[in-house]
Coordinates of C-alpha atoms in Angstrom, one line a residue:
M36 CA 79.2 29.4 90.3
L37 CA 78.4 33.1 90.4
L38 CA 78.5 35.0 93.8
P39 CA 76.1 37.2 94.6
Q40 CA 76.8 40.7 93.8
S41 CA 76.8 41.8 97.4
L42 CA 79.5 39.1 98.3
E43 CA 82.0 39.6 95.3
T44 CA 85.4 40.9 96.2
P45 CA 85.6 44.5 96.0
K46 CA 88.0 46.3 93.3
P47 CA 90.4 48.8 94.4
P48 CA 89.3 52.3 93.9
L49 CA 90.9 54.1 91.0
N50 CA 93.4 56.6 91.3
P51 CA 92.2 59.3 89.0
L52 CA 95.6 60.3 88.6
N53 CA 96.7 56.8 87.4
Q54 CA 94.1 57.2 84.6
L55 CA 95.3 60.3 83.2
S56 CA 97.9 60.8 80.5
F57 CA 101.6 61.6 81.7
E58 CA 101.0 65.2 80.4
Q59 CA 97.3 65.7 82.2
N60 CA 98.8 64.2 85.4
Y61 CA 102.0 66.7 85.3
R62 CA 100.0 69.6 84.9
N63 CA 97.5 68.6 87.7
I64 CA 100.3 68.0 90.1
C65 CA 101.9 71.6 89.3
N66 CA 98.4 73.2 89.8
L67 CA 98.1 71.7 92.8
L68 CA 101.1 72.4 94.3
H69 CA 100.8 76.0 93.3
S70 CA 97.5 76.0 95.0
L71 CA 98.7 74.6 98.0
T72 CA 101.7 77.2 98.0
H73 CA 99.2 80.0 97.9
T74 CA 97.2 78.6 101.0
R75 CA 100.6 77.5 103.0
S76 CA 98.8 73.8 103.4
L77 CA 102.1 72.0 104.8
P78 CA 100.4 68.8 105.4
K79 CA 98.6 68.3 102.1
G80 CA 101.9 69.7 100.6
L81 CA 103.9 66.9 102.2
Q82 CA 101.8 64.3 101.0
L83 CA 101.7 65.6 97.5
H84 CA 105.5 65.6 97.5
A85 CA 105.3 61.8 98.7
H86 CA 103.1 61.3 95.8
I87 CA 105.4 63.0 93.3
I88 CA 108.5 60.9 94.4
K89 CA 106.6 57.8 93.8
S90 CA 105.6 58.9 90.8
G91 CA 109.2 59.3 89.7
I92 CA 108.6 63.0 88.3
Q93 CA 110.5 64.8 90.8
T94 CA 113.5 64.9 88.2
I95 CA 111.7 67.2 86.2
P96 CA 113.2 70.9 86.7
L97 CA 109.8 72.6 87.0
I98 CA 108.3 70.2 89.6
S99 CA 111.8 70.8 91.6
H100 CA 110.9 74.6 91.1
H101 CA 107.7 74.2 92.4
L102 CA 108.3 72.2 95.5
I103 CA 111.5 74.7 96.4
N104 CA 108.8 77.5 96.2
F105 CA 106.3 75.6 98.2
Y106 CA 108.8 75.0 101.1
S107 CA 109.9 78.6 100.9
K108 CA 106.4 80.0 101.1
T109 CA 105.7 77.5 104.2
Q110 CA 109.1 79.0 105.8
L111 CA 110.9 75.8 105.3
P112 CA 114.0 76.7 103.5
L113 CA 116.4 73.8 104.5
F114 CA 113.5 71.7 102.9
S115 CA 113.8 73.6 99.6
R116 CA 117.8 73.0 99.8
Q117 CA 117.0 69.5 100.2
V118 CA 115.1 69.3 97.1
F119 CA 117.4 71.3 95.2
F120 CA 120.1 68.5 96.1
E121 CA 118.0 65.8 94.8
A122 CA 117.1 67.6 91.6
P123 CA 119.4 65.9 89.1
H124 CA 118.7 68.6 86.5
K125 CA 119.3 72.2 88.1
S126 CA 117.9 74.7 85.3
P127 CA 118.5 78.7 86.0
T128 CA 115.1 78.3 87.4
T129 CA 115.8 75.9 90.1
W130 CA 118.7 77.9 91.1
S131 CA 116.8 81.3 91.4
S132 CA 114.0 79.2 93.3
V133 CA 116.5 78.0 96.1
I134 CA 118.5 81.4 96.4
S135 CA 115.1 83.4 96.6
S136 CA 114.3 80.6 99.2
F137 CA 117.0 81.6 101.5
A138 CA 116.8 85.2 101.0
Q139 CA 113.0 85.0 101.7
N140 CA 113.4 83.3 105.1
E141 CA 116.4 85.0 106.6
F142 CA 119.2 82.7 105.4
P143 CA 121.0 85.4 103.8
S144 CA 124.7 84.0 104.0
L145 CA 123.3 80.3 102.1
A146 CA 121.7 82.7 99.6
I147 CA 125.0 84.4 98.7
Q148 CA 126.9 81.0 99.2
F149 CA 124.6 79.4 96.4
F150 CA 124.9 82.5 94.1
R151 CA 128.5 82.2 94.2
T152 CA 128.4 78.4 93.6
M153 CA 125.9 79.2 90.8
L154 CA 128.5 81.4 88.9
V155 CA 131.3 78.9 89.4
N156 CA 129.1 76.5 87.3
N157 CA 128.5 78.8 84.7
I158 CA 125.0 79.8 85.5
R159 CA 124.3 83.0 84.1
P160 CA 122.3 85.1 86.6
D161 CA 118.9 86.6 85.3
D162 CA 116.3 89.5 86.6
H163 CA 115.1 87.0 89.0
I164 CA 118.3 86.0 90.6
Y165 CA 119.9 89.4 91.0
P166 CA 117.2 90.7 93.4
S167 CA 117.3 87.9 95.7
A168 CA 121.3 88.2 95.9
T169 CA 121.1 91.9 96.7
K170 CA 118.3 91.5 99.1
S171 CA 120.5 89.2 101.1
C172 CA 123.3 91.7 100.9
A173 CA 120.9 94.3 102.5
I174 CA 119.9 91.7 105.3
L175 CA 123.8 91.4 106.1
G176 CA 124.6 95.0 105.7
R177 CA 127.3 93.7 103.3
S178 CA 127.5 96.6 100.7
D179 CA 131.0 95.4 99.6
I180 CA 129.5 92.2 98.2
G181 CA 126.5 94.1 97.0
Q182 CA 128.9 96.3 95.1
S183 CA 130.5 93.3 93.6
I184 CA 127.1 91.9 92.4
H185 CA 126.5 95.6 91.0
C186 CA 129.7 95.1 88.8
L187 CA 128.4 91.9 87.5
V188 CA 125.0 93.4 86.8
L189 CA 126.7 95.9 84.6
K190 CA 129.1 93.3 83.0
T191 CA 125.7 91.3 82.3
G192 CA 123.7 94.2 80.6
Y193 CA 120.9 94.1 83.6
D194 CA 121.6 97.4 84.8
R195 CA 118.7 98.9 82.9
D196 CA 116.3 96.3 84.1
V197 CA 114.0 98.2 86.4
F198 CA 113.6 95.2 89.2
V199 CA 117.6 94.5 89.4
A200 CA 118.0 98.3 89.4
S201 CA 115.7 98.9 92.0
S202 CA 116.8 96.1 94.3
L203 CA 120.4 97.5 94.2
V204 CA 118.9 101.2 95.0
D205 CA 117.2 99.3 98.1
M206 CA 120.4 97.3 99.1
Y207 CA 122.5 100.6 99.1
G208 CA 119.8 102.3 101.1
K209 CA 119.6 99.6 103.6
C210 CA 123.4 99.4 104.0
G211 CA 123.7 102.9 104.8
K212 CA 125.2 103.9 101.4
I213 CA 122.7 106.7 100.7
K214 CA 124.9 108.6 97.9
D215 CA 125.5 105.3 95.9
A216 CA 121.8 104.7 96.1
R217 CA 120.9 108.4 95.2
N218 CA 123.3 108.2 92.3
L219 CA 121.8 104.9 90.8
F220 CA 118.4 106.2 91.7
D221 CA 118.8 109.1 89.5
E222 CA 120.1 107.7 86.6
M223 CA 117.3 104.9 86.4
P224 CA 115.1 105.7 83.2
Q225 CA 112.4 104.0 85.0
R226 CA 111.4 103.5 88.7
N227 CA 109.1 101.4 90.7
V228 CA 107.8 101.1 94.0
V229 CA 110.8 99.3 95.3
S230 CA 113.4 101.9 94.1
W231 CA 111.3 104.8 95.8
S232 CA 110.9 102.9 98.9
G233 CA 114.4 101.7 99.2
M234 CA 115.3 105.6 98.9
I235 CA 112.8 106.5 101.3
Y236 CA 113.8 104.2 103.9
G237 CA 117.6 104.7 103.4
Y238 CA 117.1 108.6 104.1
A239 CA 114.9 107.7 107.0
Q240 CA 117.3 105.5 108.7
L241 CA 120.4 107.9 108.4
G242 CA 117.9 110.5 110.2
E243 CA 117.5 112.7 107.1
F244 CA 113.9 113.0 107.7
E245 CA 113.2 115.9 105.3
E246 CA 114.5 114.3 102.3
A247 CA 112.7 111.2 102.8
L248 CA 109.5 113.2 103.0
T249 CA 110.4 115.4 99.9
L250 CA 110.9 112.2 98.1
F251 CA 107.5 110.4 99.4
K252 CA 105.8 113.8 98.2
Q253 CA 107.3 113.4 94.8
A254 CA 106.2 109.9 94.6
L255 CA 102.7 110.3 95.2
Y256 CA 103.1 113.8 92.8
E257 CA 104.0 111.1 90.0
R258 CA 101.1 108.9 91.1
L259 CA 103.2 106.2 92.1
D260 CA 101.3 103.4 93.7
V261 CA 103.4 103.2 96.9
N262 CA 103.0 100.0 99.1
D263 CA 102.8 99.1 102.7
F264 CA 106.5 99.5 103.1
T265 CA 106.7 102.7 101.9
F266 CA 103.9 103.8 104.3
S267 CA 105.6 102.4 107.1
S268 CA 108.9 104.0 106.4
V269 CA 107.5 107.6 106.0
V270 CA 105.2 106.8 109.1
Q271 CA 108.4 106.0 111.1
V272 CA 109.8 109.4 109.8
C273 CA 106.7 111.3 111.3
A274 CA 107.2 109.3 114.4
N275 CA 110.9 110.1 114.7
S276 CA 110.3 113.5 114.0
T277 CA 107.1 113.8 116.2
L278 CA 105.2 115.2 113.3
L279 CA 101.8 114.5 114.7
Q280 CA 99.8 116.3 112.3
L281 CA 101.5 115.1 109.3
G282 CA 101.4 111.6 110.4
K283 CA 97.7 111.9 111.0
Q284 CA 97.2 113.0 107.4
I285 CA 99.4 109.9 106.0
H286 CA 97.2 107.8 108.4
G287 CA 94.4 109.1 106.6
L288 CA 96.2 108.2 103.2
C289 CA 96.7 104.7 104.7
F290 CA 93.1 104.3 105.6
K291 CA 91.9 105.5 102.1
T292 CA 94.1 103.0 100.4
N293 CA 93.8 99.9 102.8
Y294 CA 97.1 99.9 103.8
D295 CA 96.0 100.5 107.5
M296 CA 95.5 96.9 107.4
S297 CA 99.0 96.1 107.1
S298 CA 100.9 94.8 110.4
F299 CA 103.8 96.7 109.0
V300 CA 102.1 100.0 108.9
G301 CA 100.1 99.4 112.1
S302 CA 103.3 99.0 114.0
S303 CA 104.4 102.2 112.4
L304 CA 101.4 103.8 113.3
I305 CA 101.5 102.5 116.9
S306 CA 105.0 104.0 117.2
L307 CA 103.8 107.2 115.4
Y308 CA 101.0 108.2 118.2
S309 CA 103.2 106.9 121.2
K310 CA 106.2 108.8 120.2
C311 CA 103.8 111.8 119.9
G312 CA 102.3 111.5 123.1
V313 CA 98.9 110.3 122.2
I314 CA 98.8 106.8 123.5
G315 CA 95.3 106.8 123.1
G316 CA 96.0 106.7 119.4
S317 CA 98.4 103.7 119.7
Y318 CA 95.8 101.5 121.7
R319 CA 92.9 102.5 118.8
V320 CA 95.2 101.4 115.8
F321 CA 96.3 98.2 117.9
D322 CA 92.6 97.2 118.9
E323 CA 91.2 98.0 115.2
A324 CA 93.8 95.7 113.7
C325 CA 92.5 92.6 112.4
V326 CA 95.7 90.5 112.2
K327 CA 98.4 91.5 114.7
N328 CA 102.0 90.2 114.3
L329 CA 104.6 90.2 116.6
G330 CA 105.9 93.6 115.6
M331 CA 102.6 95.0 116.4
W332 CA 102.5 93.3 119.8
N333 CA 106.2 94.8 120.4
A334 CA 105.5 98.3 119.4
M335 CA 102.3 98.2 121.8
L336 CA 104.3 96.9 124.4
I337 CA 107.0 99.5 124.4
A338 CA 104.5 102.4 123.7
C339 CA 103.0 101.2 127.4
A340 CA 106.2 100.8 128.7
Q341 CA 107.2 104.4 128.0
H342 CA 104.3 106.1 129.1
S343 CA 104.3 104.3 132.3
Q344 CA 101.3 101.7 131.8
T345 CA 103.1 99.2 133.7
E346 CA 100.4 96.8 134.4
K347 CA 99.1 97.1 130.7
V348 CA 102.6 95.7 129.9
F349 CA 102.1 92.6 132.0
D350 CA 98.7 92.1 130.6
L351 CA 99.5 92.4 127.0
F352 CA 102.3 90.0 127.7
K353 CA 99.6 87.4 129.1
Q354 CA 97.5 87.9 126.3
M355 CA 100.5 86.9 123.8
E356 CA 101.1 83.6 125.9
G357 CA 97.1 82.9 125.8
L358 CA 97.2 83.3 122.0
G359 CA 100.3 81.1 121.4
I360 CA 102.4 84.2 120.1
K361 CA 105.8 83.5 121.0
P362 CA 107.8 86.5 122.4
N363 CA 111.3 87.2 120.7
F364 CA 114.4 89.1 122.2
I365 CA 112.7 92.5 121.3
T366 CA 109.4 91.3 123.5
F367 CA 111.7 90.7 126.4
L368 CA 113.3 93.9 126.0
C369 CA 110.0 95.9 126.1
V370 CA 109.2 94.1 129.5
L371 CA 112.4 94.5 131.1
Y372 CA 112.3 98.2 130.2
A373 CA 108.9 98.8 132.2
C374 CA 110.0 97.1 135.0
S375 CA 113.3 99.0 135.2
H376 CA 111.3 102.3 135.0
A377 CA 108.7 101.1 137.6
G378 CA 111.4 99.7 140.0
L379 CA 110.3 96.5 139.7
V380 CA 113.1 94.4 140.6
E381 CA 111.6 91.0 141.4
K382 CA 109.5 91.4 138.3
G383 CA 112.3 92.2 136.3
Q384 CA 114.4 89.1 137.4
H385 CA 111.4 86.9 136.6
Y386 CA 111.3 88.1 133.3
F387 CA 115.0 87.6 132.6
E388 CA 114.7 84.2 133.7
L389 CA 111.6 83.4 131.5
M390 CA 113.7 83.9 128.4
K391 CA 115.6 80.9 128.8
E392 CA 112.2 78.8 129.0
Y393 CA 111.4 80.3 125.5
G394 CA 115.0 79.4 124.2
I395 CA 116.2 83.1 124.1
E396 CA 119.8 83.7 125.1
P397 CA 120.0 87.2 126.7
G398 CA 122.4 89.5 124.7
D399 CA 124.0 92.7 125.9
Q400 CA 120.9 94.8 125.7
H401 CA 119.1 92.4 127.8
Y402 CA 121.9 92.7 130.5
A403 CA 122.0 96.4 130.0
S404 CA 118.3 96.3 131.1
L405 CA 118.6 94.1 133.9
V406 CA 121.9 96.4 135.2
D407 CA 119.6 99.5 134.7
L408 CA 116.8 97.9 136.7
F409 CA 119.1 97.3 139.7
G410 CA 121.0 100.6 139.3
R411 CA 117.9 102.8 139.2
A412 CA 116.7 100.8 142.4
G413 CA 119.9 101.8 144.1
K414 CA 121.1 98.2 144.2
L415 CA 124.4 99.2 142.8
Q416 CA 126.5 96.4 144.2
E417 CA 124.1 93.8 142.9
A418 CA 124.4 95.7 139.4
L419 CA 128.1 95.6 139.5
S420 CA 127.6 91.7 140.5
I421 CA 125.5 91.0 137.2
I422 CA 128.1 93.1 135.2
R423 CA 131.1 90.8 136.6
E424 CA 129.3 87.4 136.2
M425 CA 128.1 88.2 132.7
P426 CA 128.8 85.3 130.2
I427 CA 129.7 88.1 127.4
R428 CA 132.0 91.0 127.8
P429 CA 129.9 94.0 129.0
T430 CA 129.5 96.6 126.3
E431 CA 129.2 100.6 126.3
S432 CA 125.5 100.1 126.8
V433 CA 125.8 97.8 130.1
W434 CA 128.5 100.3 131.5
G435 CA 126.2 103.4 130.6
A436 CA 123.4 101.7 132.3
F437 CA 125.5 101.3 135.5
L438 CA 126.9 104.9 135.3
T439 CA 123.0 106.1 135.1
G440 CA 122.4 104.5 138.3
C441 CA 125.5 105.7 140.0
R442 CA 124.4 109.2 138.6
L443 CA 121.2 108.9 140.1
H444 CA 122.2 107.8 143.5
G445 CA 125.3 109.8 143.8
N446 CA 128.0 107.2 143.8
T447 CA 130.8 109.1 142.2
E448 CA 133.2 106.3 143.4
L449 CA 131.5 103.6 141.5
A450 CA 131.2 106.0 138.5
A451 CA 135.0 106.5 138.6
F452 CA 135.6 102.8 138.7
A453 CA 133.0 102.3 136.0
A454 CA 134.9 105.0 133.7
D455 CA 138.0 103.0 134.1
R456 CA 136.4 100.0 132.6
I457 CA 134.7 102.1 129.8
F458 CA 138.3 103.7 128.7
E459 CA 139.3 99.9 128.3
L460 CA 136.7 99.5 125.7
G461 CA 138.6 102.0 123.1
P462 CA 136.4 105.0 121.9
V463 CA 133.0 105.3 123.1
S464 CA 129.9 107.8 122.7
S465 CA 130.0 111.2 124.2
G466 CA 127.0 110.3 126.2
L467 CA 129.2 108.2 128.6
H468 CA 131.5 111.0 129.0
V469 CA 128.8 113.2 129.7
L470 CA 127.4 111.0 132.3
L471 CA 130.7 110.6 134.1
S472 CA 131.3 114.6 134.0
N473 CA 127.8 115.4 135.4
A474 CA 128.5 112.8 138.3
Y475 CA 131.6 114.4 139.4
A476 CA 129.9 118.0 139.0
A477 CA 127.1 116.8 141.2
A478 CA 129.3 115.7 143.9
G479 CA 131.4 119.2 143.4
R480 CA 134.3 117.7 141.9
Y481 CA 134.5 120.3 139.1
E482 CA 138.1 119.5 138.3
D483 CA 137.5 115.9 137.4
A484 CA 134.4 117.0 135.5
A485 CA 136.5 119.5 133.3
K486 CA 138.8 116.6 132.7
A487 CA 136.0 114.4 131.3
R488 CA 134.7 117.3 129.2
K489 CA 138.2 118.1 128.0
M490 CA 138.6 114.3 126.8
L491 CA 135.5 115.2 124.7
R492 CA 137.0 118.2 123.1
D493 CA 140.4 116.3 122.4
R494 CA 138.6 114.0 120.5
G495 CA 136.5 116.4 118.5
I496 CA 133.2 115.5 120.3
K497 CA 130.7 117.9 121.3
K498 CA 128.1 117.5 123.8
E499 CA 124.7 117.2 122.7
T500 CA 122.9 120.5 123.2
G501 CA 119.7 120.1 125.1
L502 CA 116.6 121.1 123.2
S503 CA 112.8 121.2 123.4
W504 CA 110.2 121.5 120.9
V505 CA 106.6 122.0 120.2
E506 CA 104.4 121.3 117.2
E507 CA 101.9 123.9 116.1
G508 CA 99.8 123.2 113.2
N509 CA 102.6 122.5 110.5
K510 CA 105.4 124.3 112.0
V511 CA 107.8 123.1 115.0
H512 CA 109.1 125.4 117.6
T513 CA 112.3 124.7 119.0
F514 CA 114.1 125.9 122.1
A515 CA 117.4 125.8 123.8
A516 CA 118.3 126.8 127.7
G517 CA 117.8 130.7 127.9
D518 CA 116.6 131.1 124.2
R519 CA 115.2 134.3 123.2
S520 CA 114.7 133.7 119.4
N521 CA 111.4 132.8 119.2
A522 CA 108.8 135.5 117.9
K523 CA 106.8 135.0 121.2
A524 CA 109.9 135.4 123.2
K525 CA 108.9 138.5 125.5
E526 CA 105.4 136.6 126.2
I527 CA 107.0 133.3 127.1
Y528 CA 109.2 135.0 129.6
R529 CA 106.9 137.1 131.2
K530 CA 104.5 133.7 131.3
L531 CA 107.3 132.3 133.1
E532 CA 107.8 135.4 135.7
E533 CA 104.3 135.3 136.4
L534 CA 103.9 131.5 136.6
G535 CA 106.9 131.5 138.9
D536 CA 105.4 133.6 141.4
E537 CA 102.4 131.4 141.6
M538 CA 104.6 128.3 142.0
E539 CA 106.2 129.7 145.1
R540 CA 103.1 130.6 146.7
A541 CA 102.2 127.1 145.8
G542 CA 105.2 125.8 147.5
Y543 CA 107.8 125.2 145.0
I544 CA 111.6 125.6 145.8
A545 CA 114.1 125.6 143.2
D546 CA 116.4 122.6 143.5
T547 CA 119.7 124.3 142.0
S548 CA 121.8 121.0 142.6
F549 CA 120.8 120.2 139.1
V550 CA 122.7 123.2 137.6
L551 CA 126.2 121.2 136.9
R552 CA 128.7 124.2 137.0
E553 CA 130.3 126.0 139.7
V554 CA 128.7 129.4 139.7
N555 CA 126.9 131.5 142.5
G556 CA 123.3 130.8 143.8
E557 CA 121.4 133.8 142.1
E558 CA 123.1 132.4 138.8
K559 CA 122.3 128.9 139.4
N560 CA 118.5 130.3 140.2
Q561 CA 118.5 132.3 136.8
T562 CA 120.1 129.0 134.9
I563 CA 117.6 126.7 136.0
R564 CA 114.6 128.8 135.5
Y565 CA 115.1 129.0 131.8
H566 CA 115.5 125.4 131.0
S567 CA 114.4 124.7 127.3
E568 CA 111.5 122.3 128.6
R569 CA 110.1 125.3 130.9
L570 CA 110.3 127.7 127.7
A571 CA 108.5 125.1 125.6
V572 CA 105.9 124.6 128.2
A573 CA 105.2 128.5 128.4
F574 CA 105.0 129.0 124.9
G575 CA 102.3 126.2 124.8
L576 CA 100.5 127.8 127.8
I577 CA 100.1 131.0 125.7
T578 CA 99.3 129.5 122.2
F579 CA 97.4 126.5 122.5
P580 CA 93.7 126.3 123.6
S581 CA 93.1 125.6 127.2
D582 CA 91.2 122.4 126.8
R583 CA 94.6 121.0 124.5
P584 CA 97.1 119.1 126.0
I585 CA 100.7 120.6 125.9
R586 CA 103.2 118.2 124.5
V587 CA 107.0 118.9 124.8
M588 CA 109.7 116.8 123.2
K589 CA 113.3 116.8 124.7
N590 CA 116.5 115.1 123.5
L591 CA 117.8 115.0 126.5
R592 CA 116.6 113.5 130.1
I593 CA 114.6 116.1 131.9
C594 CA 116.3 117.5 134.9
G595 CA 115.0 116.8 138.5
D596 CA 114.1 120.3 139.0
C597 CA 112.2 121.0 136.1
H598 CA 110.3 117.8 136.7
T599 CA 109.3 119.2 139.9
A600 CA 108.6 122.7 138.6
I601 CA 106.3 121.3 135.4
K602 CA 104.2 119.4 138.2
F603 CA 103.3 122.8 139.9
M604 CA 102.9 124.3 136.5
S605 CA 100.2 121.6 136.0
K606 CA 98.6 122.1 139.3
C607 CA 98.6 125.9 138.8
T608 CA 97.4 126.3 135.3
G609 CA 94.9 123.3 135.5
R610 CA 96.7 122.0 132.2
V611 CA 97.6 118.6 131.1
I612 CA 101.4 118.7 130.1
I613 CA 103.3 115.7 128.3
V614 CA 106.8 115.9 128.2
R615 CA 108.9 113.1 126.3
D616 CA 112.4 113.1 127.5
N617 CA 115.2 110.8 125.7
N618 CA 113.8 107.8 127.4
R619 CA 110.1 108.1 128.5
F620 CA 107.0 110.1 128.6
H621 CA 105.9 112.2 131.6
H622 CA 102.0 112.9 131.8
F623 CA 101.7 116.2 134.2
E624 CA 98.1 116.7 135.8
D625 CA 96.9 118.4 139.0
G626 CA 100.3 118.5 140.1
K627 CA 101.3 114.8 139.7
C628 CA 103.4 112.8 137.0
S629 CA 102.5 109.4 135.6
C630 CA 106.3 108.2 136.1
G631 CA 105.6 108.4 140.2
D632 CA 108.8 110.5 140.3
Y633 CA 110.5 107.0 139.7
W634 CA 112.4 107.8 136.2

């Protein structure tokens, strides 16, 4: 008896993949995997991986390659490794995929390890594998391993391959081996954006900014299609050199080529405007960014911190938390810096403890920031307790932060104690010796100060000369204390004399305690009157229109008397004066400074 159609047992739905031939099924899976990799669809990719295992086609090398690449792009390199281990047949493509997965996901040591294992298994590297291996060397800073790979490149005949050679240039540049990078770069018959960008970045990180800019101009002249990494490196050069006008021109070029939308370029642009004293420009770049990565948030945080916009720092941090953006160790350094330079001890302690909730173990830089926080607030014994209780050995930066606190509060006894501990570290930077020398000199202990400076001379180290500079159009005018080399020197000194009289009538009294040399009172007055930042401000006053802020950059900390003097200058002239010292920005307007006299 036939059942009614509605009561018949339903047939299971047909799986379309089962109805296809093996070749069609295989091709569809490859295409689907490729699509899911492109869209970074992890849940669907995991389901497809399960289907591949059930179908028994995971043994096909190309399927393994696609799976490894999928997990690489979804930032699961250890899953890539598992797929690799389960593949019975490992082709050169399979090796290339897994090594690339490690290199692209910050597992450089594993990439080098697998590269070595590949060589032991007599698998010949190709133009895909070499770049991943050299990229890993660059991340690790291991130019020695990179040189060995370079030798292998020469032996296997890949030295003329533009991709392999470019990756070697990039590796040498990032490892600081700029001569090796340049030699290889100059020998290349053909160059691409990676080789050009590698050279520009290499020069930039070594502080050879002029050479980096020259190469960038040459790349544009040769009509090279530069990428976001190239632009990011060049914008950083402008930021570090405080070349605002050139930086604006490059920003315009980024805008024309749509690279201003890149998070990497955006972070560099935020840094550019901030370091040039135009914090409003940093806000505009940040607010206009469609997608903000963690680098952009961190760049904006440090910009606000350096410009004394402390509440904005806390506001940005709350926004990050609200958006589910996980802060990293750099984020907390920015926030701790803001707390330190605003004297917010309790706030700083709160954020230091908060790091543990995010699974971030404080490093030496975080401890240095915490010591700096207490030291600047005059809590020197508490700062010393932090150093003694640190779970890691105190570094130069930690003791340097403590010495700064001792110097600010005139505690030469603790400064001398810190100096003894510093000498136990071995060779240290000239900055720490100068801090100690200045602390002694401020207390009138000139013999001890002389000993500290003699130690610098005996080691062949010279104290950094205090310089201030101002950008005028495409030219930078640099000044040292008492400098008369500028073409407008007579006008500059005349302006300072006129302004000095007006400042004294307004209540300014020179504080000669900041002259750290044993000289008579009149000489001290003359010495402090012509510090480099004052010369630079006077140049701005006689050169720039009255409605234009005067932006002065310094390589050292602004002295206390100059800080007071420039407040009076801003009041007497009605001008906005922005001074960047080696740590932060001071916005002077109507006799007040944005730092609130706490720096």
